[in-house]
PDB file of C-alpha atoms in Angstrom:
ATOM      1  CA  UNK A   1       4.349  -3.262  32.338  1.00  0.00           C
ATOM      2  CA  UNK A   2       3.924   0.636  33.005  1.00  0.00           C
ATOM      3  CA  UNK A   3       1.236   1.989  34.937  1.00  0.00           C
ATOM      4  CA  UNK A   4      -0.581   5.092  34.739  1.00  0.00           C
ATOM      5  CA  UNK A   5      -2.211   7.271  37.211  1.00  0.00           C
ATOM      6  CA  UNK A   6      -5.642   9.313  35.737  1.00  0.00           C
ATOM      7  CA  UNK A   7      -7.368  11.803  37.457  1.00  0.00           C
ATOM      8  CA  UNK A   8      -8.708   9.302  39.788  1.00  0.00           C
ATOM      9  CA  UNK A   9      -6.106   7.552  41.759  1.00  0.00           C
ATOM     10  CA  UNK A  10      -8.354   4.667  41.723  1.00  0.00           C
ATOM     11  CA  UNK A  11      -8.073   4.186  38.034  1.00  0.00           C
ATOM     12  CA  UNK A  12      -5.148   2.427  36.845  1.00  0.00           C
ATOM     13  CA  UNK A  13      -4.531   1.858  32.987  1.00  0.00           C
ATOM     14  CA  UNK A  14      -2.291  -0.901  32.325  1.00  0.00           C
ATOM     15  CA  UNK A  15      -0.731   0.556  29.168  1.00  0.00           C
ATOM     16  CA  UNK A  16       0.976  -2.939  27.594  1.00  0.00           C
ATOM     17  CA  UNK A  17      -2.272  -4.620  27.585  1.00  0.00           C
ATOM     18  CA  UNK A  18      -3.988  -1.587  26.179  1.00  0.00           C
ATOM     19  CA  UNK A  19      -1.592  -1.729  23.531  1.00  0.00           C
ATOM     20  CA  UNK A  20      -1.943  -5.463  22.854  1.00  0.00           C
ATOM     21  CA  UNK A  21      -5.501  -5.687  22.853  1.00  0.00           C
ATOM     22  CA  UNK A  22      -5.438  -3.262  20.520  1.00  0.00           C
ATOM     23  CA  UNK A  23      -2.843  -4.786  18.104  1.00  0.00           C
ATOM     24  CA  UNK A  24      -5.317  -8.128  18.535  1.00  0.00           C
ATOM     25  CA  UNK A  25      -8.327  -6.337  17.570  1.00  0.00           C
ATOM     26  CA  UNK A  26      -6.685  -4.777  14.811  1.00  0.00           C
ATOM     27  CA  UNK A  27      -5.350  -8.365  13.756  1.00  0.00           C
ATOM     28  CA  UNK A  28      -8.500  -9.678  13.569  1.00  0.00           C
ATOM     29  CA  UNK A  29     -10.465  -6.823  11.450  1.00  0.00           C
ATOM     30  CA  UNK A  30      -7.421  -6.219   9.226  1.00  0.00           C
ATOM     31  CA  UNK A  31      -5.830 -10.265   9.044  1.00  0.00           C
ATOM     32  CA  UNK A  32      -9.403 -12.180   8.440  1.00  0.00           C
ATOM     33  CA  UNK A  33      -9.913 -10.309   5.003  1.00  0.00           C
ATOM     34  CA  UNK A  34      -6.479 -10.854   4.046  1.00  0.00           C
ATOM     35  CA  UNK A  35      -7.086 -14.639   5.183  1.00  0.00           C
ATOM     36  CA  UNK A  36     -10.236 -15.162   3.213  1.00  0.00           C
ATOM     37  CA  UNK A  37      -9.542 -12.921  -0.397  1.00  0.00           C
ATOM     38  CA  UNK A  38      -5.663 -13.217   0.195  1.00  0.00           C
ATOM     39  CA  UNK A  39      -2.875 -10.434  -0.960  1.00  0.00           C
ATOM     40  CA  UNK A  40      -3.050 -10.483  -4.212  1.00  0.00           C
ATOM     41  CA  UNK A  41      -6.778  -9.146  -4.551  1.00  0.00           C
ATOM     42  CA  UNK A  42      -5.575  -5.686  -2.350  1.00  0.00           C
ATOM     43  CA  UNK A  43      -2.942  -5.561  -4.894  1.00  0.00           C
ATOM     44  CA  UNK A  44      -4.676  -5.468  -7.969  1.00  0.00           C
ATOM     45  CA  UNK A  45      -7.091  -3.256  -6.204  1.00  0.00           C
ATOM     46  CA  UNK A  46      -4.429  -0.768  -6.009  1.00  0.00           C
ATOM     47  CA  UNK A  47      -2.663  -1.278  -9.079  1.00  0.00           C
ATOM     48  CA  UNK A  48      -5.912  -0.738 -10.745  1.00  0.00           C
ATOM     49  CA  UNK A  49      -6.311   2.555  -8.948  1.00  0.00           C
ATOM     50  CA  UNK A  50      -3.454   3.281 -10.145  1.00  0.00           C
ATOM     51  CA  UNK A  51      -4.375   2.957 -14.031  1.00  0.00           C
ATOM     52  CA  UNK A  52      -7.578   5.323 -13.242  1.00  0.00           C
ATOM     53  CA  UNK A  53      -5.322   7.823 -11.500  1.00  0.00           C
ATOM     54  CA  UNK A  54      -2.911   8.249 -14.322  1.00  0.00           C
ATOM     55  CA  UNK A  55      -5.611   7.919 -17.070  1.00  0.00           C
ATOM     56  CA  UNK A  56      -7.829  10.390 -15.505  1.00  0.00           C
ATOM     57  CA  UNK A  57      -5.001  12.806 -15.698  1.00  0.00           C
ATOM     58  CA  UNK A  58      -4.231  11.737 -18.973  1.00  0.00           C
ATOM     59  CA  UNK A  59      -7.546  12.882 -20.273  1.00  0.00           C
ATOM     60  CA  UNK A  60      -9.014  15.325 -17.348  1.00  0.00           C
ATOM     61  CA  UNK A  61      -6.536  17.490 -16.282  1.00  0.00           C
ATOM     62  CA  UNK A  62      -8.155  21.426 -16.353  1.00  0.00           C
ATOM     63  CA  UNK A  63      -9.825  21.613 -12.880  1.00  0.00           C
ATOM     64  CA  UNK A  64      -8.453  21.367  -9.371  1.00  0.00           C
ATOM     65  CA  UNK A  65     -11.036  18.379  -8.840  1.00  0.00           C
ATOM     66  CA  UNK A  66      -9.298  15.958 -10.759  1.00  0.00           C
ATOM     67  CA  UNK A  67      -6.528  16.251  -9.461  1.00  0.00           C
ATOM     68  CA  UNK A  68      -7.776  15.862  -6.332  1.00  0.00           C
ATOM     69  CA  UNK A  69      -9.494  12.702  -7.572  1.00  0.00           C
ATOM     70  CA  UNK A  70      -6.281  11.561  -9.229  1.00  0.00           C
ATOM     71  CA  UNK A  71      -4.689  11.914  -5.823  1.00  0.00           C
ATOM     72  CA  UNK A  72      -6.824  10.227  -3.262  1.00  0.00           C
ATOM     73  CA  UNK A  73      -6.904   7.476  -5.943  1.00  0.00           C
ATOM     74  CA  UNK A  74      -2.902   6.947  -6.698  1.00  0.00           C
ATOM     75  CA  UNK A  75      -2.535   7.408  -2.797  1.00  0.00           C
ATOM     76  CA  UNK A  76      -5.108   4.277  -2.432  1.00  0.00           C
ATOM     77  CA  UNK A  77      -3.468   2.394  -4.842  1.00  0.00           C
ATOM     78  CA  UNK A  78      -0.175   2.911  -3.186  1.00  0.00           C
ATOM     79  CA  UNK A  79      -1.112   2.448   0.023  1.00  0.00           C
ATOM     80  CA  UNK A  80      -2.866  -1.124  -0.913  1.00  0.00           C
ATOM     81  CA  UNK A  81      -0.158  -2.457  -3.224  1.00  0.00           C
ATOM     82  CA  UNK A  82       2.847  -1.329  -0.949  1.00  0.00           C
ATOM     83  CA  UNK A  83       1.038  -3.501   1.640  1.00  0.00           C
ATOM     84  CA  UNK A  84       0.113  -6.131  -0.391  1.00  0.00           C
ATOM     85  CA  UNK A  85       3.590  -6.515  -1.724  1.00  0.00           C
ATOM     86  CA  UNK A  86       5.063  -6.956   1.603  1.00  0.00           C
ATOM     87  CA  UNK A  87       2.629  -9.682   2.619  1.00  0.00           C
ATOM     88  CA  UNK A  88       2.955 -11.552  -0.923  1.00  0.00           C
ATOM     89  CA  UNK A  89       6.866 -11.732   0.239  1.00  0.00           C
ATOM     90  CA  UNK A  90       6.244 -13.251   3.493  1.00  0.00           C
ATOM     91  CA  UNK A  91       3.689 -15.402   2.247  1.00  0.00           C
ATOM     92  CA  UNK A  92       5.713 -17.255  -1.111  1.00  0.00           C
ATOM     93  CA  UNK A  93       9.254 -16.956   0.378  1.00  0.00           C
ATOM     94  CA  UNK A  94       9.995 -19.966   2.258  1.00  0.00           C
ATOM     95  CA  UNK A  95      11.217 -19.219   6.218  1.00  0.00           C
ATOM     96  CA  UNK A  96      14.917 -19.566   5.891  1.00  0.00           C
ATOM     97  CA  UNK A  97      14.187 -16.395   2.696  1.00  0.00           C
ATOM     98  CA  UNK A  98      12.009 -14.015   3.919  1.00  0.00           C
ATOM     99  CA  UNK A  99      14.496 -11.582   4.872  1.00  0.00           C
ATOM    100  CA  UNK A 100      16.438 -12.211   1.552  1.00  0.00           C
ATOM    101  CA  UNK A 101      13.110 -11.374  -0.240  1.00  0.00           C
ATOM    102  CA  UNK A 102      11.897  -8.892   1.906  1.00  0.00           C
ATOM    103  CA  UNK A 103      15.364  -7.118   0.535  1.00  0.00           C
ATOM    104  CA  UNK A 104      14.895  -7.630  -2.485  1.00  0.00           C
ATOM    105  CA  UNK A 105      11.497  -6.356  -2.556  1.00  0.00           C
ATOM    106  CA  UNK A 106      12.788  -2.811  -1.066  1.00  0.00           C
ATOM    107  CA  UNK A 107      15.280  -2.375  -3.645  1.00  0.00           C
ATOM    108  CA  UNK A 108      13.421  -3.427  -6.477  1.00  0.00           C
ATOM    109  CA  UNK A 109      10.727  -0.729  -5.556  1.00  0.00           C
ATOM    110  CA  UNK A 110      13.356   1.805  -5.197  1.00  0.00           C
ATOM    111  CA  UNK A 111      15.070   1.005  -8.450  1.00  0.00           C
ATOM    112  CA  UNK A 112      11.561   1.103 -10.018  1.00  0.00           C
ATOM    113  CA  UNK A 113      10.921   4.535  -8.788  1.00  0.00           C
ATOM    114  CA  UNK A 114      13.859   5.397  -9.752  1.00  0.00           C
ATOM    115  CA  UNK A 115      13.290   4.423 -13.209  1.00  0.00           C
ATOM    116  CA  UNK A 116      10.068   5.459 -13.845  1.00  0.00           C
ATOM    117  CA  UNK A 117      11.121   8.955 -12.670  1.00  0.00           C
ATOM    118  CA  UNK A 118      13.670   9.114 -15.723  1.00  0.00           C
ATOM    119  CA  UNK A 119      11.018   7.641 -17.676  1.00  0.00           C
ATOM    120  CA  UNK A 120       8.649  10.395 -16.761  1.00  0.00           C
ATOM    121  CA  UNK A 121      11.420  13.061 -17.578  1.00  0.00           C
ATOM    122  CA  UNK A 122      12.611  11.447 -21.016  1.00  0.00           C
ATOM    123  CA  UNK A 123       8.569  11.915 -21.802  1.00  0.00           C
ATOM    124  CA  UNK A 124       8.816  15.391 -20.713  1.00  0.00           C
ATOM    125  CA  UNK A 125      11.627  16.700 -22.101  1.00  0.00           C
ATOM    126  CA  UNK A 126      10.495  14.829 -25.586  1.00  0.00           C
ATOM    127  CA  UNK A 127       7.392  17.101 -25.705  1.00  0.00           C
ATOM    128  CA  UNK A 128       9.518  20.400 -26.308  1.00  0.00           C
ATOM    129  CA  UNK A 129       9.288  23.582 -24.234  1.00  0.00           C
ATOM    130  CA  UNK A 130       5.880  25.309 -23.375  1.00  0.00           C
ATOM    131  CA  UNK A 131       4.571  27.578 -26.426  1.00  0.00           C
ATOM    132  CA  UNK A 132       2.557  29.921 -23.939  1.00  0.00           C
ATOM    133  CA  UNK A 133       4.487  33.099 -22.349  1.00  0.00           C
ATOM    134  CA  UNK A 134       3.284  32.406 -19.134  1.00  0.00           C
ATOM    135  CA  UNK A 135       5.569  29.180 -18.622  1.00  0.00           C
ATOM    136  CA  UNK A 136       9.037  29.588 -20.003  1.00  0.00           C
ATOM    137  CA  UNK A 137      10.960  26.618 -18.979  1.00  0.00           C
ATOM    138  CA  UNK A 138       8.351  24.387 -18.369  1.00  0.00           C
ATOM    139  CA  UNK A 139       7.193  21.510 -20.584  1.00  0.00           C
ATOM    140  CA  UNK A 140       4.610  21.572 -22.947  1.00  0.00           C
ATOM    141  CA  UNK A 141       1.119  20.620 -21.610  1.00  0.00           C
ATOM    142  CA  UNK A 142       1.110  17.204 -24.384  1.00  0.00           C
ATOM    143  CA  UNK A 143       4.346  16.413 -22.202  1.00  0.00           C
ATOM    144  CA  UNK A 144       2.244  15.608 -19.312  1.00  0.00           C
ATOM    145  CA  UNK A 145      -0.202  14.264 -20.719  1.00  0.00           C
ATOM    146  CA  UNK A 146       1.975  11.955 -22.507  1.00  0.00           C
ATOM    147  CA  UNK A 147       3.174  10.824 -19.274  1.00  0.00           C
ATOM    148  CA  UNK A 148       0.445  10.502 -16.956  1.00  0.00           C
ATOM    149  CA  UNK A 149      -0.402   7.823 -20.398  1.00  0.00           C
ATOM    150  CA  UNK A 150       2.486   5.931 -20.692  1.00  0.00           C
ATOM    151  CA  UNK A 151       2.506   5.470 -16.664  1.00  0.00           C
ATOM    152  CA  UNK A 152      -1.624   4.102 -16.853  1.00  0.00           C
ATOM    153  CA  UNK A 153      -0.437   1.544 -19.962  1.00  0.00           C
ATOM    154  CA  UNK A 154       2.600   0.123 -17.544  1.00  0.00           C
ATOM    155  CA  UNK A 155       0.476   0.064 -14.590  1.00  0.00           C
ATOM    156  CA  UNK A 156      -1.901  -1.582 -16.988  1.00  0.00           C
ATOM    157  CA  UNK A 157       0.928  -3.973 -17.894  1.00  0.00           C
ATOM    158  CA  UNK A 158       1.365  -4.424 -13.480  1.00  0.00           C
ATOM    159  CA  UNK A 159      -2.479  -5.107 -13.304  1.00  0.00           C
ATOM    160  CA  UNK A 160      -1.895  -8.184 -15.836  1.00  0.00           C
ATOM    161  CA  UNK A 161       1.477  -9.661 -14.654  1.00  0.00           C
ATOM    162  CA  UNK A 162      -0.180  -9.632 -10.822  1.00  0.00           C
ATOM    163  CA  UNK A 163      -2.865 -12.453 -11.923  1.00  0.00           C
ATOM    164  CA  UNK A 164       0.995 -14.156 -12.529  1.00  0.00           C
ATOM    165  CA  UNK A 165       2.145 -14.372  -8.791  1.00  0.00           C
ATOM    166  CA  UNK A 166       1.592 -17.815  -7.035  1.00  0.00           C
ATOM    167  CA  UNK A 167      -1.031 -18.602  -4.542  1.00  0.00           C
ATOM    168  CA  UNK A 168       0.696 -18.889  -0.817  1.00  0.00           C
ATOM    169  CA  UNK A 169       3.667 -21.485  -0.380  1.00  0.00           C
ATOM    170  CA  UNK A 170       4.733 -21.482   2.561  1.00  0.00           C
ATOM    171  CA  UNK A 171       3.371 -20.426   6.352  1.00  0.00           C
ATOM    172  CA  UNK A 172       5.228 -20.442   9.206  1.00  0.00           C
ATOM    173  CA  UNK A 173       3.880 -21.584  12.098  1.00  0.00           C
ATOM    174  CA  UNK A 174       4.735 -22.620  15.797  1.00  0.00           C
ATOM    175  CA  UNK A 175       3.911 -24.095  18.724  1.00  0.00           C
ATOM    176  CA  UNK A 176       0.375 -25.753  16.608  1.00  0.00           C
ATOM    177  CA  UNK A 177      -1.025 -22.377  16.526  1.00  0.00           C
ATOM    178  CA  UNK A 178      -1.425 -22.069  12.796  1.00  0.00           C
ATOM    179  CA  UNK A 179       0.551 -19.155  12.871  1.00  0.00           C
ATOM    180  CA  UNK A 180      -1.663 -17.328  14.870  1.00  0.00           C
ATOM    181  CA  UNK A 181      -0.738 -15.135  17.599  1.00  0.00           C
ATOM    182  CA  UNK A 182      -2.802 -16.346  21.132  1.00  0.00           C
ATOM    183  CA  UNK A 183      -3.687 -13.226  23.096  1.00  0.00           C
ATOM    184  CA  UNK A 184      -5.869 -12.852  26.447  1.00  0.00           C
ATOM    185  CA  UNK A 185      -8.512 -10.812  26.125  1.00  0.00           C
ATOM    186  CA  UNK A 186      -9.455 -10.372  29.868  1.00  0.00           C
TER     187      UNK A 186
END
């Protein structure tokens, strides 16, 4: 445990349970959602971000705005299906394959960024060069949006194989606590 001084020597902060009281309070506002709708609804929440991101770029793509919109959107859906993926591991791997899953998991999203990189280039360089004289070298405008569709139809494609993962197997649990973690709150 460390202890810290404040400005008033006789104020003591006890830092570790700071820290796990916090963690606690945090399980129980972030966990008990999770608990009652499960992973698989933040998932499809974000993967159908994702389709609105790429299709409003598809079709809206002249003013800063949308782009803007494009991005807090695609960073929502990343941020909820990157989660949701790890907790749809843990929860329909059995105990002995998390870790094995959990790996798997990593390098399939790698691979599929990877892939949809190449994918996004391939779309690119299909659309020709730029006709204007202001961008030599780039792509032509049809390029993009080309793109930002294909990527909304596969993330449409993500949206319908996620009502395909199983409910939850498997949860660990020990010592009769249901998995949960028991933390004093004194």
């Amino acid at each position: 445990m460390v202890h810290l001084k404040g400005p008033d020597e006789n104020v003591e902060f006890r830092f570790k349970d700071l820290v796990v009281r916090h963690g606690a309070r945090m399980r129980r506002q972030c966990g008990e959602p999770r608990d009652r709708f499960g992973a698989r609804a933040p998932l499809r929440l974000g993967v159908a971000c994702g389709v609105l991101s790429f299709a409003l770029l598809a079709v809206a793509h002249a003013r800063m705005w949308q782009f803007y919109a494009a991005g807090v959107l695609i960073g929502a859906g990343y941020g909820l299906s990157f989660a949701a993926l790890g907790n749809l591991v843990v929860d329909t791997a059995g105990p002995a394959d998390i870790g094995v899953a959990g790996g798997v998991n990593t390098i399939a999203r790698t691979v599929g960024g990877a892939v949809g990189a190449q994918i996004a280039v391939a779309v690119l360089d299909a659309a020709g060069p730029a006709k204007a004289a202001t961008t030599p070298g780039f792509p032509a405008e049809s390029g993009y949006t080309s793109a930002f569709a294909v990527f909304a139809l596969v993330a449409c494609g993500a949206l319908g194989a996620s009502w395909a993962i199983p409910e939850k197997r498997h949860r660990v649990s020990s010592g009769g606590h249901q998995g949960r973690l028991r933390i004093p709150t004194d």
